[in-house]
CSV table of C-alpha atoms in Angstrom, one decimal:
chain,number,residue,atom,x,y,z
E,1432,MET,CA,0.0,0.0,0.0
E,1433,LYS,CA,1.3,3.4,-0.9
E,1434,VAL,CA,1.9,5.6,2.2
E,1435,VAL,CA,2.0,9.3,1.6
E,1436,THR,CA,2.9,11.8,4.3
E,1437,VAL,CA,1.3,15.2,4.0
E,1438,ILE,CA,3.2,17.9,5.8
E,1439,GLN,CA,0.7,20.7,6.5
E,1440,ALA,CA,2.5,24.0,6.5
E,1441,ARG,CA,1.9,27.7,5.9
E,1442,MET,CA,3.7,31.0,6.6
E,1443,GLY,CA,0.8,32.8,8.3
E,1444,SER,CA,1.1,31.8,11.9
E,1445,SER,CA,-0.5,34.3,14.2
E,1446,ARG,CA,2.0,33.8,17.1
E,1447,LEU,CA,5.2,33.2,15.1
E,1448,PRO,CA,4.8,34.2,11.4
E,1449,GLY,CA,7.1,32.4,9.0
E,1450,LYS,CA,8.1,29.8,11.5
E,1451,VAL,CA,8.4,26.9,9.1
E,1452,MET,CA,11.2,28.9,7.3
E,1453,LEU,CA,13.2,29.8,10.4
E,1454,PRO,CA,16.8,28.4,10.5
E,1455,LEU,CA,17.8,25.7,12.9
E,1456,ASP,CA,21.5,24.8,12.7
E,1457,GLY,CA,21.8,25.9,9.1
E,1458,ARG,CA,18.7,24.3,7.8
E,1459,HIS,CA,15.1,25.6,7.6
E,1460,VAL,CA,12.5,24.1,9.9
E,1461,LEU,CA,10.7,22.7,6.8
E,1462,THR,CA,13.9,21.0,5.7
E,1463,HIS,CA,14.2,19.2,9.0
E,1464,ASP,CA,10.5,18.2,8.7
E,1465,VAL,CA,11.0,16.7,5.2
E,1466,GLN,CA,14.2,14.9,6.0
E,1467,ARG,CA,12.9,13.4,9.2
E,1468,VAL,CA,9.6,12.3,7.7
E,1469,ALA,CA,11.4,10.7,4.7
E,1470,ALA,CA,13.5,8.7,7.1
E,1471,SER,CA,10.5,6.7,8.3
E,1472,ALA,CA,10.6,3.2,7.0
E,1473,ALA,CA,6.8,3.3,6.5
E,1474,VAL,CA,6.8,6.4,4.2
E,1475,ASP,CA,6.8,6.0,0.4
E,1476,GLU,CA,6.4,9.7,-0.6
E,1477,VAL,CA,6.3,13.1,1.1
E,1478,THR,CA,4.3,16.1,0.0
E,1479,VAL,CA,3.9,19.6,1.4
E,1480,ALA,CA,0.3,20.9,1.5
E,1481,THR,CA,0.2,24.7,1.7
E,1482,SER,CA,-2.3,27.4,0.7
E,1483,VAL,CA,-2.7,29.4,-2.5
E,1484,LYS,CA,-1.9,32.6,-0.8
E,1485,THR,CA,1.1,34.7,-2.1
E,1486,GLN,CA,2.8,34.6,1.3
E,1487,ASP,CA,3.2,30.9,0.9
E,1488,ASP,CA,5.1,31.1,-2.4
E,1489,ILE,CA,8.4,31.1,-0.6
E,1490,LEU,CA,7.5,27.9,1.3
E,1491,ALA,CA,6.3,26.2,-1.9
E,1492,ARG,CA,9.6,27.2,-3.7
E,1493,HIS,CA,11.7,25.8,-0.9
E,1494,ALA,CA,9.8,22.5,-0.9
E,1495,THR,CA,10.3,22.2,-4.6
E,1496,ARG,CA,14.1,22.8,-4.1
E,1497,LEU,CA,14.0,19.9,-1.7
E,1498,GLY,CA,12.5,17.7,-4.4
E,1499,VAL,CA,9.2,17.4,-2.7
E,1500,PRO,CA,5.9,17.8,-4.5
E,1501,VAL,CA,3.7,20.7,-3.4
E,1502,TYR,CA,0.0,20.8,-3.3
E,1503,ARG,CA,-1.6,24.3,-2.9
E,1504,GLY,CA,-5.2,24.6,-1.8
E,1505,SER,CA,-7.6,26.3,0.6
E,1506,GLU,CA,-6.0,28.1,3.6
E,1507,ALA,CA,-9.2,27.7,5.7
E,1508,ASP,CA,-10.5,24.3,4.6
E,1509,VAL,CA,-7.4,22.3,5.5
E,1510,LEU,CA,-9.3,19.0,5.4
E,1511,SER,CA,-9.9,19.5,1.7
E,1512,ARG,CA,-6.3,20.6,1.2
E,1513,VAL,CA,-4.9,17.4,2.9
E,1514,PHE,CA,-7.4,15.2,1.1
E,1515,GLU,CA,-6.6,16.7,-2.3
E,1516,ALA,CA,-2.9,16.5,-1.7
E,1517,ALA,CA,-3.2,12.8,-0.9
E,1518,ASP,CA,-5.5,12.1,-3.8
E,1519,THR,CA,-3.1,13.7,-6.2
E,1520,LEU,CA,-0.4,11.2,-5.3
E,1521,ASP,CA,-2.7,8.2,-5.3
E,1522,ALA,CA,-2.2,7.6,-1.6
E,1523,GLU,CA,-3.7,4.5,0.0
E,1524,VAL,CA,-2.6,5.4,3.5
E,1525,VAL,CA,-2.1,9.0,4.6
E,1526,VAL,CA,0.1,10.3,7.3
E,1527,ARG,CA,-0.5,13.8,8.6
E,1528,VAL,CA,2.1,15.9,10.3
E,1529,THR,CA,2.4,19.6,10.7
E,1530,GLY,CA,5.3,21.8,9.6
E,1531,ASP,CA,6.0,23.2,13.1
E,1532,CYS,CA,7.5,19.9,14.3
E,1533,PRO,CA,11.3,19.9,13.4
E,1534,LEU,CA,11.9,17.0,15.8
E,1535,ILE,CA,9.2,14.8,14.4
E,1536,ASP,CA,10.4,11.2,15.0
E,1537,PRO,CA,10.7,8.7,12.1
E,1538,SER,CA,10.2,5.7,14.3
E,1539,THR,CA,7.1,7.2,15.8
E,1540,ILE,CA,5.7,7.8,12.3
E,1541,THR,CA,6.4,4.1,11.5
E,1542,ALA,CA,4.7,2.9,14.6
E,1543,VAL,CA,1.6,5.0,14.1
E,1544,THR,CA,1.3,4.0,10.5
E,1545,LYS,CA,1.6,0.2,11.2
E,1546,PRO,CA,-1.9,-0.4,12.5
E,1547,VAL,CA,-3.4,1.3,9.4
E,1548,LEU,CA,-1.2,-0.7,7.0
E,1549,SER,CA,-2.1,-4.0,8.8
E,1550,GLY,CA,-5.8,-3.2,8.5
E,1551,GLN,CA,-6.2,-3.0,12.3
E,1552,ALA,CA,-7.2,0.7,12.2
E,1553,ASP,CA,-8.8,3.2,9.9
E,1554,TYR,CA,-7.3,5.9,12.1
E,1555,ALA,CA,-4.2,5.6,14.3
E,1556,THR,CA,-2.5,8.4,16.3
E,1557,ASN,CA,-0.5,9.2,19.4
E,1558,ILE,CA,-2.6,12.1,20.5
E,1559,ILE,CA,-5.8,10.6,22.0
E,1560,GLU,CA,-4.0,9.5,25.2
E,1561,ARG,CA,-1.0,11.8,25.2
E,1562,THR,CA,2.3,10.2,26.2
E,1563,PHE,CA,4.7,11.9,23.7
E,1564,PRO,CA,6.1,15.4,23.9
E,1565,ARG,CA,4.3,18.1,21.9
E,1566,GLY,CA,5.9,18.2,18.5
E,1567,LEU,CA,5.8,14.4,18.0
E,1568,ASP,CA,2.2,14.3,17.0
E,1569,VAL,CA,1.4,11.8,14.2
E,1570,GLU,CA,-1.8,10.7,12.6
E,1571,ALA,CA,-2.3,8.0,10.0
E,1572,PHE,CA,-5.5,7.0,8.3
E,1573,SER,CA,-6.7,5.0,5.3
E,1574,PHE,CA,-7.4,7.1,2.2
E,1575,GLU,CA,-10.8,5.5,2.1
E,1576,SER,CA,-11.7,6.8,5.6
E,1577,LEU,CA,-10.3,10.2,4.7
E,1578,GLU,CA,-12.5,10.4,1.6
E,1579,TYR,CA,-15.5,9.5,3.8
E,1580,VAL,CA,-14.6,12.3,6.3
E,1581,GLN,CA,-14.0,14.7,3.5
E,1582,ASN,CA,-17.6,14.0,2.3
E,1583,VAL,CA,-19.4,14.0,5.7
E,1584,ALA,CA,-17.6,16.5,8.0
E,1585,THR,CA,-19.4,19.8,8.0
E,1586,GLN,CA,-18.4,21.6,11.2
E,1587,PRO,CA,-15.9,24.4,10.8
E,1588,HIS,CA,-13.4,22.9,13.3
E,1589,HIS,CA,-13.6,19.6,11.4
E,1590,ARG,CA,-12.6,21.4,8.2
E,1591,GLU,CA,-9.9,23.5,9.8
E,1592,HIS,CA,-8.2,20.8,12.0
E,1593,VAL,CA,-8.6,17.9,9.6
E,1594,THR,CA,-9.1,15.0,12.0
E,1595,PRO,CA,-11.5,15.9,14.9
E,1596,TYR,CA,-14.3,14.0,13.1
E,1597,TYR,CA,-12.4,10.7,13.6
E,1598,ARG,CA,-12.0,11.3,17.3
E,1599,GLU,CA,-15.5,12.6,17.9
E,1600,ASN,CA,-17.1,9.7,16.0
E,1601,ARG,CA,-15.1,6.7,17.0
E,1602,ASP,CA,-18.0,4.4,16.6
E,1603,GLU,CA,-17.7,4.9,12.9
E,1604,PHE,CA,-14.0,3.9,12.7
E,1605,ALA,CA,-11.5,1.4,14.0
E,1606,VAL,CA,-9.2,3.6,16.1
E,1607,VAL,CA,-5.8,2.8,17.6
E,1608,ASN,CA,-3.8,5.0,20.0
E,1609,VAL,CA,0.0,4.4,20.1
E,1610,THR,CA,1.9,5.3,23.3
E,1611,SER,CA,5.5,6.2,23.8
E,1612,ALA,CA,6.1,2.8,25.5
E,1613,ASP,CA,5.2,1.2,22.2
E,1614,VAL,CA,8.0,3.1,20.5
E,1615,PHE,CA,10.8,3.8,22.9
E,1616,ASN,CA,12.4,1.1,24.9
E,1617,ASN,CA,13.6,3.5,27.5
E,1618,PRO,CA,11.7,4.5,30.7
E,1619,GLN,CA,13.2,8.0,30.5
E,1620,LEU,CA,11.3,8.6,27.3
E,1621,ASN,CA,7.9,7.2,28.4
E,1622,ALA,CA,5.1,9.5,29.2
E,1623,ARG,CA,6.9,12.7,28.4
E,1624,ASP,CA,3.9,14.8,27.5
E,1625,ASP,CA,5.3,17.4,29.9
E,1626,LEU,CA,7.7,18.5,27.1
E,1627,ARG,CA,7.2,21.0,24.3
E,1628,LEU,CA,9.3,20.2,21.2
E,1629,THR,CA,7.0,22.0,18.8
E,1630,LEU,CA,7.3,25.5,17.4
E,1631,ASP,CA,4.4,27.9,18.2
E,1632,GLU,CA,6.0,30.9,19.9
E,1633,PRO,CA,9.4,32.6,20.3
E,1634,ALA,CA,10.1,30.6,23.5
E,1635,ASP,CA,9.7,27.4,21.6
E,1636,TYR,CA,12.1,28.6,19.0
E,1637,GLU,CA,14.7,29.4,21.7
E,1638,VAL,CA,14.4,25.8,23.0
E,1639,LEU,CA,14.7,24.2,19.6
E,1640,ARG,CA,17.6,26.5,18.6
E,1641,GLU,CA,19.4,25.5,21.8
E,1642,ILE,CA,18.9,21.8,21.1
E,1643,TYR,CA,20.0,21.9,17.5
E,1644,THR,CA,23.0,24.2,18.2
E,1645,ASN,CA,24.4,22.2,21.1
E,1646,THR,CA,23.7,18.6,20.2
E,1647,THR,CA,26.1,16.6,18.0
E,1648,TYR,CA,24.3,14.5,15.4
E,1649,GLY,CA,24.5,13.2,11.8
E,1650,ASP,CA,21.8,14.0,9.2
E,1651,ILE,CA,19.0,13.6,11.7
E,1652,LEU,CA,19.1,14.4,15.4
E,1653,PRO,CA,17.6,11.5,17.4
E,1654,VAL,CA,14.7,12.7,19.5
E,1655,GLN,CA,16.0,10.7,22.4
E,1656,ASP,CA,19.2,12.9,22.4
E,1657,ALA,CA,17.0,16.0,22.2
E,1658,ILE,CA,15.0,15.0,25.2
E,1659,ARG,CA,18.1,14.1,27.1
E,1660,TYR,CA,19.6,17.5,26.4
E,1661,VAL,CA,16.4,19.3,27.5
E,1662,ASP,CA,16.4,17.4,30.8
E,1663,GLU,CA,20.1,17.9,31.5
E,1664,ASN,CA,20.0,21.6,30.8
E,1665,SER,CA,16.5,22.4,32.3
E,1666,LEU,CA,15.3,23.8,29.0
E,1667,MET,CA,11.8,22.9,29.8
E,1668,ASP,CA,11.6,26.0,32.0
E,1669,LEU,CA,11.9,28.2,28.9
E,1670,ASN,CA,8.6,27.3,27.2
E,1671,GLU,CA,6.6,25.4,29.8
E,1672,SER,CA,4.2,28.4,30.1
E,1673,VAL,CA,3.3,28.5,26.4
E,1674,GLU,CA,-0.4,27.7,25.9
E,1675,GLN,CA,-1.0,24.9,23.5
E,1676,LYS,CA,-3.7,25.7,20.9
E,1677,SER,CA,-6.5,23.2,20.9
E,1678,HIS,CA,-7.1,21.0,17.8
């Protein structure tokens, strides 16, 4: 089955405009996103789904330079944008991540995708029962179920946030929640939903910049090393007060 990861990204963040193009250790946030997603053993193809607004031209050009196909659609109706991006590439399984997660974990993507590939789930995620740090959110769903949601979801928050319909109507789907213990064989990394490794505000950027600048790594920084660095240097204090937007 063809697995397509859709990286949902745009420049128009209200709290940190242009965040997906900010530099982290010499590479843009979007570059880290693409490289980390592509490193998942489950992923066959990666695409960036952004809006048709002029401000997102720079993002689209950068994705093209990275060799990644770009789909441009509605800014407000993100469900349609993700559906159309997946449909364009003939996806059979769709993985959704957002562009503000430059520490997204390849092994977590693989683990979340597995129940959908095996037929155990229509929708699998690690966000129903939260045990992962913010910034490692992954959702995977069959294209068939996504097409169904695209056709029946009518509430504005269903269209804007893409997947609430799955979670609010679990009787209509086979749903699996993956925990950190399913992925990491390390007690230090289990149930770390107290950490923010996402990029919403300047304080988050400060934390991510500290991690990327001061941690030695190859092409991809292991999230385990990032968490260890945060713990050893009390970086959690820098952004623990940031309010997470609801989805």
